[in-house]
Amino acid sequence: MVVKVGIAKLGNIASGVMGELLLDERADREDIITFMATSGTKLQPEDIERVVSNMKAWGPDFCIVVSPNGILPGPTKAREDLAAAGIPCVVITDDVTTKKEQFEALKASNFGYIIMKADAMIGARREFLDPIEMADYNGNLVKVLALTGAFRKMQMELDKVIDQVKAGKKGADLALPKVVMTSDKAVDGEFSNPYALAKARAAYEIAQAVAGVNVKGCFMTKEWEKYIPIVASAHEMMRQAMILCEEARDLEKGMDAVIRKPHKKTGEIVSKTKLISKPE
């Protein structure tokens, strides 16, 4: 059976950059086919409707809805419209756990969710953020999510849904993930060296804290002379988090203990740690 996995990308967070690629890293899986529809950079109603209509026309077995602030009216309506069309949805978004009422509603719903707490808001001030700064920030953030283990945990949760569809489950019968990606969950099982684990955990905690700094710089500070260094400091924090992740991975490389878990063509996940070895 070939499982149809839809990715509705609304606006941008770093988790959406790698969404479908994490499920088929060599583009050779024979058990899934993916389709992405994107609203581009915007979250306007007409942009979201274009994504929803294209996704409904394709008819996936389930859909991953990726967006910043996934409890906003636009992303919420998108998943509700997809669900009304009989398409189960997994929401992937940044940290919405502080919005207590809306997060409780999401928890109580039939939607799956993966809350990526370290997928932090960018420092979006015109005096600071140009296209290169944006790309650099997202590159650092992608590395943090990858090397701490957050991306692996996200990928594993989505693979569980794929496996259920392959086993014949559909619609309301699917057990969808309900995950808040904390630092402890991200690094769990990823490292042999305790210092590597500590560095990766520190990186994730720093990345989480970046969002609060950028909220201060983007929404709470009015004077440009004050908010420019605030958002610049947030980007420096993300860079240091990335450096910690690289140091953690180098420690694992020194022990020849980097965990690799590739997909086979069948979708089965195999694993290895020794570099010169075959995954089993």
PDB file of N, CA and C in Angstrom, residues 136-137 139-145 147-148 199 203-204 206-207 235-249:
ATOM      1  N   ASP A 136      19.939  32.858   7.488  1.00  0.00           N
ATOM      2  CA  ASP A 136      20.949  32.448   8.461  1.00  0.00           C
ATOM      3  C   ASP A 136      20.292  31.966   9.751  1.00  0.00           C
ATOM      4  N   TYR A 137      19.315  32.714  10.227  1.00  0.00           N
ATOM      5  CA  TYR A 137      18.600  32.331  11.454  1.00  0.00           C
ATOM      6  C   TYR A 137      17.930  30.963  11.284  1.00  0.00           C
ATOM      7  N   GLY A 139      18.662  28.630   9.189  1.00  0.00           N
ATOM      8  CA  GLY A 139      19.674  27.580   9.097  1.00  0.00           C
ATOM      9  C   GLY A 139      20.156  27.147  10.466  1.00  0.00           C
ATOM     10  N   ASN A 140      20.394  28.102  11.349  1.00  0.00           N
ATOM     11  CA  ASN A 140      20.818  27.777  12.710  1.00  0.00           C
ATOM     12  C   ASN A 140      19.720  27.016  13.451  1.00  0.00           C
ATOM     13  N   LEU A 141      18.479  27.451  13.284  1.00  0.00           N
ATOM     14  CA  LEU A 141      17.368  26.808  13.981  1.00  0.00           C
ATOM     15  C   LEU A 141      17.131  25.389  13.477  1.00  0.00           C
ATOM     16  N   VAL A 142      17.217  25.194  12.172  1.00  0.00           N
ATOM     17  CA  VAL A 142      17.074  23.845  11.625  1.00  0.00           C
ATOM     18  C   VAL A 142      18.129  22.918  12.224  1.00  0.00           C
ATOM     19  N   LYS A 143      19.362  23.419  12.358  1.00  0.00           N
ATOM     20  CA  LYS A 143      20.429  22.586  12.932  1.00  0.00           C
ATOM     21  C   LYS A 143      20.137  22.254  14.398  1.00  0.00           C
ATOM     22  N   VAL A 144      19.611  23.212  15.155  1.00  0.00           N
ATOM     23  CA  VAL A 144      19.261  22.949  16.551  1.00  0.00           C
ATOM     24  C   VAL A 144      18.184  21.862  16.638  1.00  0.00           C
ATOM     25  N   LEU A 145      17.141  21.979  15.828  1.00  0.00           N
ATOM     26  CA  LEU A 145      16.061  20.994  15.875  1.00  0.00           C
ATOM     27  C   LEU A 145      16.535  19.621  15.407  1.00  0.00           C
ATOM     28  N   LEU A 147      19.890  18.387  15.473  1.00  0.00           N
ATOM     29  CA  LEU A 147      20.946  17.756  16.261  1.00  0.00           C
ATOM     30  C   LEU A 147      20.568  17.532  17.723  1.00  0.00           C
ATOM     31  N   THR A 148      19.559  18.214  18.224  1.00  0.00           N
ATOM     32  CA  THR A 148      19.098  17.909  19.588  1.00  0.00           C
ATOM     33  C   THR A 148      18.269  16.636  19.641  1.00  0.00           C
ATOM     34  N   LYS A 199      25.072  19.506  26.458  1.00  0.00           N
ATOM     35  CA  LYS A 199      25.196  20.593  25.490  1.00  0.00           C
ATOM     36  C   LYS A 199      23.942  20.697  24.616  1.00  0.00           C
ATOM     37  N   ALA A 203      21.266  23.742  24.390  1.00  0.00           N
ATOM     38  CA  ALA A 203      20.932  24.370  23.114  1.00  0.00           C
ATOM     39  C   ALA A 203      19.426  24.490  22.939  1.00  0.00           C
ATOM     40  N   TYR A 204      18.715  23.434  23.285  1.00  0.00           N
ATOM     41  CA  TYR A 204      17.253  23.456  23.139  1.00  0.00           C
ATOM     42  C   TYR A 204      16.629  24.479  24.076  1.00  0.00           C
ATOM     43  N   ILE A 206      18.048  27.205  25.220  1.00  0.00           N
ATOM     44  CA  ILE A 206      18.357  28.533  24.689  1.00  0.00           C
ATOM     45  C   ILE A 206      17.412  28.871  23.531  1.00  0.00           C
ATOM     46  N   ALA A 207      17.208  27.909  22.629  1.00  0.00           N
ATOM     47  CA  ALA A 207      16.333  28.152  21.479  1.00  0.00           C
ATOM     48  C   ALA A 207      14.908  28.461  21.931  1.00  0.00           C
ATOM     49  N   HIS A 235      19.021  36.566  17.910  1.00  0.00           N
ATOM     50  CA  HIS A 235      19.664  35.814  16.838  1.00  0.00           C
ATOM     51  C   HIS A 235      21.044  35.306  17.265  1.00  0.00           C
ATOM     52  N   GLU A 236      21.735  36.081  18.092  1.00  0.00           N
ATOM     53  CA  GLU A 236      23.014  35.604  18.625  1.00  0.00           C
ATOM     54  C   GLU A 236      22.811  34.409  19.556  1.00  0.00           C
ATOM     55  N   MET A 237      21.716  34.417  20.298  1.00  0.00           N
ATOM     56  CA  MET A 237      21.387  33.267  21.147  1.00  0.00           C
ATOM     57  C   MET A 237      21.188  32.007  20.302  1.00  0.00           C
ATOM     58  N   MET A 238      20.452  32.142  19.188  1.00  0.00           N
ATOM     59  CA  MET A 238      20.217  30.973  18.338  1.00  0.00           C
ATOM     60  C   MET A 238      21.523  30.476  17.729  1.00  0.00           C
ATOM     61  N   ARG A 239      22.419  31.398  17.374  1.00  0.00           N
ATOM     62  CA  ARG A 239      23.714  30.985  16.834  1.00  0.00           C
ATOM     63  C   ARG A 239      24.505  30.201  17.874  1.00  0.00           C
ATOM     64  N   GLN A 240      24.499  30.649  19.120  1.00  0.00           N
ATOM     65  CA  GLN A 240      25.212  29.927  20.171  1.00  0.00           C
ATOM     66  C   GLN A 240      24.585  28.560  20.430  1.00  0.00           C
ATOM     67  N   ALA A 241      23.258  28.482  20.322  1.00  0.00           N
ATOM     68  CA  ALA A 241      22.582  27.185  20.465  1.00  0.00           C
ATOM     69  C   ALA A 241      23.049  26.235  19.368  1.00  0.00           C
ATOM     70  N   MET A 242      23.171  26.744  18.143  1.00  0.00           N
ATOM     71  CA  MET A 242      23.658  25.926  17.039  1.00  0.00           C
ATOM     72  C   MET A 242      25.080  25.436  17.304  1.00  0.00           C
ATOM     73  N   ILE A 243      25.938  26.323  17.810  1.00  0.00           N
ATOM     74  CA  ILE A 243      27.322  25.941  18.094  1.00  0.00           C
ATOM     75  C   ILE A 243      27.371  24.840  19.153  1.00  0.00           C
ATOM     76  N   LEU A 244      26.557  24.951  20.181  1.00  0.00           N
ATOM     77  CA  LEU A 244      26.483  23.903  21.207  1.00  0.00           C
ATOM     78  C   LEU A 244      26.084  22.563  20.583  1.00  0.00           C
ATOM     79  N   CYS A 245      25.157  22.598  19.639  1.00  0.00           N
ATOM     80  CA  CYS A 245      24.731  21.359  18.976  1.00  0.00           C
ATOM     81  C   CYS A 245      25.868  20.736  18.175  1.00  0.00           C
ATOM     82  N   GLU A 246      26.624  21.577  17.489  1.00  0.00           N
ATOM     83  CA  GLU A 246      27.759  21.048  16.730  1.00  0.00           C
ATOM     84  C   GLU A 246      28.810  20.444  17.668  1.00  0.00           C
ATOM     85  N   GLU A 247      29.026  21.080  18.814  1.00  0.00           N
ATOM     86  CA  GLU A 247      29.969  20.533  19.793  1.00  0.00           C
ATOM     87  C   GLU A 247      29.471  19.196  20.330  1.00  0.00           C
ATOM     88  N   ALA A 248      28.160  19.106  20.570  1.00  0.00           N
ATOM     89  CA  ALA A 248      27.590  17.848  21.062  1.00  0.00           C
ATOM     90  C   ALA A 248      27.790  16.732  20.037  1.00  0.00           C
ATOM     91  N   ARG A 249      27.522  17.032  18.772  1.00  0.00           N
ATOM     92  CA  ARG A 249      27.670  16.002  17.738  1.00  0.00           C
ATOM     93  C   ARG A 249      29.131  15.595  17.567  1.00  0.00           C
TER      94      ARG A 249
END
